[in-house]
mmCIF file of C-alpha atoms in Angstrom:
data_model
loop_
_atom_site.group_PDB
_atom_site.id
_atom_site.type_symbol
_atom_site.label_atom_id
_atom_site.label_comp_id
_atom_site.label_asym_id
_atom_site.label_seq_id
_atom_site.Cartn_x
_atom_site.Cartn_y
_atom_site.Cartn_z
ATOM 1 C CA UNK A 1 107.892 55.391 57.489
ATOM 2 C CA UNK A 2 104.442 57.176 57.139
ATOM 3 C CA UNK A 3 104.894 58.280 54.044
ATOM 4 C CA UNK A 4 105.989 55.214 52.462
ATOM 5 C CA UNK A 5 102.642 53.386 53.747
ATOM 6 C CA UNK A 6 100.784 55.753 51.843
ATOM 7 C CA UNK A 7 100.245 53.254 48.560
ATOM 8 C CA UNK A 8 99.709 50.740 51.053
ATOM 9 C CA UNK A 9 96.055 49.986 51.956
ATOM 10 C CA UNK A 10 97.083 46.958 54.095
ATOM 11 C CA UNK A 11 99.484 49.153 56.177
ATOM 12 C CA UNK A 12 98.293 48.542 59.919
ATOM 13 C CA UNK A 13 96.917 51.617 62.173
ATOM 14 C CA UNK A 14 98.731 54.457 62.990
ATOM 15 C CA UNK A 15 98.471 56.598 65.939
ATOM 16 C CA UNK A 16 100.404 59.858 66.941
ATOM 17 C CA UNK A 17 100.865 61.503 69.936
ATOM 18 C CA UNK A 18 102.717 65.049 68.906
ATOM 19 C CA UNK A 19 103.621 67.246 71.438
ATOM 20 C CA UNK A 20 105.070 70.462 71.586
ATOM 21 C CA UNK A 21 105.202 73.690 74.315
ATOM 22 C CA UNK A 22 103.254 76.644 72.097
ATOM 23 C CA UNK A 23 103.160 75.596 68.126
ATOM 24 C CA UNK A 24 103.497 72.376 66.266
ATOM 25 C CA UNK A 25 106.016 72.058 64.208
ATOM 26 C CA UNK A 26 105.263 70.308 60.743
ATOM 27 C CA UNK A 27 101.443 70.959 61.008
ATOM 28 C CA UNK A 28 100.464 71.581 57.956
ATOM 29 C CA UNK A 29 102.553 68.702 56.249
ATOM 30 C CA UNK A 30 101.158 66.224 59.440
ATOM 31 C CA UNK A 31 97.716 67.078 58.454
ATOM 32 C CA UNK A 32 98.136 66.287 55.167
ATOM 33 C CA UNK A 33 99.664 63.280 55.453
ATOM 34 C CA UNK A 34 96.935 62.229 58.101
ATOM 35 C CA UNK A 35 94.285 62.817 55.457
ATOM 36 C CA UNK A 36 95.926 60.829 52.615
ATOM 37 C CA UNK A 37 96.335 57.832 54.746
ATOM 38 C CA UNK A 38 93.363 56.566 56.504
ATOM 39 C CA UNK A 39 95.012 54.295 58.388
ATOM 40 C CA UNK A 40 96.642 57.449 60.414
ATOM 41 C CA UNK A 41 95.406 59.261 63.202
ATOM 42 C CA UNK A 42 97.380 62.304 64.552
ATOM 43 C CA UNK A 43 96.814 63.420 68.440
ATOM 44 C CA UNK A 44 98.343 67.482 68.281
ATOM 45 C CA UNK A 45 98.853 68.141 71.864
ATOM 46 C CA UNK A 46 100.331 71.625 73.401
ATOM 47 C CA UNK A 47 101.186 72.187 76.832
ATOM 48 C CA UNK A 48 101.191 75.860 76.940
ATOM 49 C CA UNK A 49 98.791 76.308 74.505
ATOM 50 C CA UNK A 50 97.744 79.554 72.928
ATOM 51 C CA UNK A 51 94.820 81.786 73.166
ATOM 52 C CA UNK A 52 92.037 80.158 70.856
ATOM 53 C CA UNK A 53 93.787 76.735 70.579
ATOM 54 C CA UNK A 54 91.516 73.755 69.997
ATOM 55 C CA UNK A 55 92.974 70.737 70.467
ATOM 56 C CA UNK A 56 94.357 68.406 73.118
ATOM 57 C CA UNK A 57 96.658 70.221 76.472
ATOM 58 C CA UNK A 58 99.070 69.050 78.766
ATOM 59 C CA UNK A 59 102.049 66.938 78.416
ATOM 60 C CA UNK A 60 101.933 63.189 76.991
ATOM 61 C CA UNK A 61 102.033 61.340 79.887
ATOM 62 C CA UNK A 62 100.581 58.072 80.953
ATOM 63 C CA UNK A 63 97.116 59.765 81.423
ATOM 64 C CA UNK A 64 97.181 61.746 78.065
ATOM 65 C CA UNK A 65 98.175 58.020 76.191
ATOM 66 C CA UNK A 66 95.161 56.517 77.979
ATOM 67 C CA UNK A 67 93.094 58.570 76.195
ATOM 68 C CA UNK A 68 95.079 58.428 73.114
ATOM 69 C CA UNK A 69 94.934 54.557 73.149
ATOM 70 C CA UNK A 70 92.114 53.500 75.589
ATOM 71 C CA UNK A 71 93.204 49.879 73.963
ATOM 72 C CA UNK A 72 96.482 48.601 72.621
ATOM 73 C CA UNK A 73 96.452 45.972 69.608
ATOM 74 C CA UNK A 74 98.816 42.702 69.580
ATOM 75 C CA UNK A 75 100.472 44.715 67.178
ATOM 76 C CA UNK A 76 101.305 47.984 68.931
ATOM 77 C CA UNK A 77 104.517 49.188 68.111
ATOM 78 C CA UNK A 78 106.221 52.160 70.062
ATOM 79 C CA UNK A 79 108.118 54.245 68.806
#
C-alpha cells in the first residue's frame, strides 16, 4: 500500500507505529520510503532497546498511540 502512494501527492496521511523487542526489522527500506513520501510518518519504537538507541521505548499501547496520534482525522484508518 505505501509504496504504491508514492506517485500520489493526493494520497492522505500516513502514520506508523513499528514496534519491535531489540532491532527493527526493515529499517533502512522504512526510512526510505518515509522520506520519498511526505505524506508518511514512521514512529520506530523498541521495548528493550539497546545501549545508545534514540528513539521512542516501551510497547505500543494506548499511552504510546496517544502520543503517536494526540488527534485522529475523520479519515483514520487502522490497520
Amino acid at each position: 500500500y505505501l509504496q504504491a502512494q508514492a506517485p500520489n501527492p493526493s494520497a492522505p496521511p500516513v502514520r506508523l507505529a513499528f514496534g519491535n523487542s531489540t532491532s527493527i526489522p526493515f529499517a533502512a527500506e522504512l526510512k526510505a520510503l518515509e522520506s520519498r513520501l511526505p505524506q508518511l510518518k514512521i514512529d520506530f519504537r523498541l521495548s528493550k532497546p539497546p545501549a545508545g538507541w534514540r528513539g521512542s521505548t516501551g510497547r505500543i499501547d494506548h499511552q504510546a498511540l496517544d502520543q503517536i496520534l494526540p488527534t485522529l482525522e475523520p479519515r483514520t484508518v487502522f490497520y
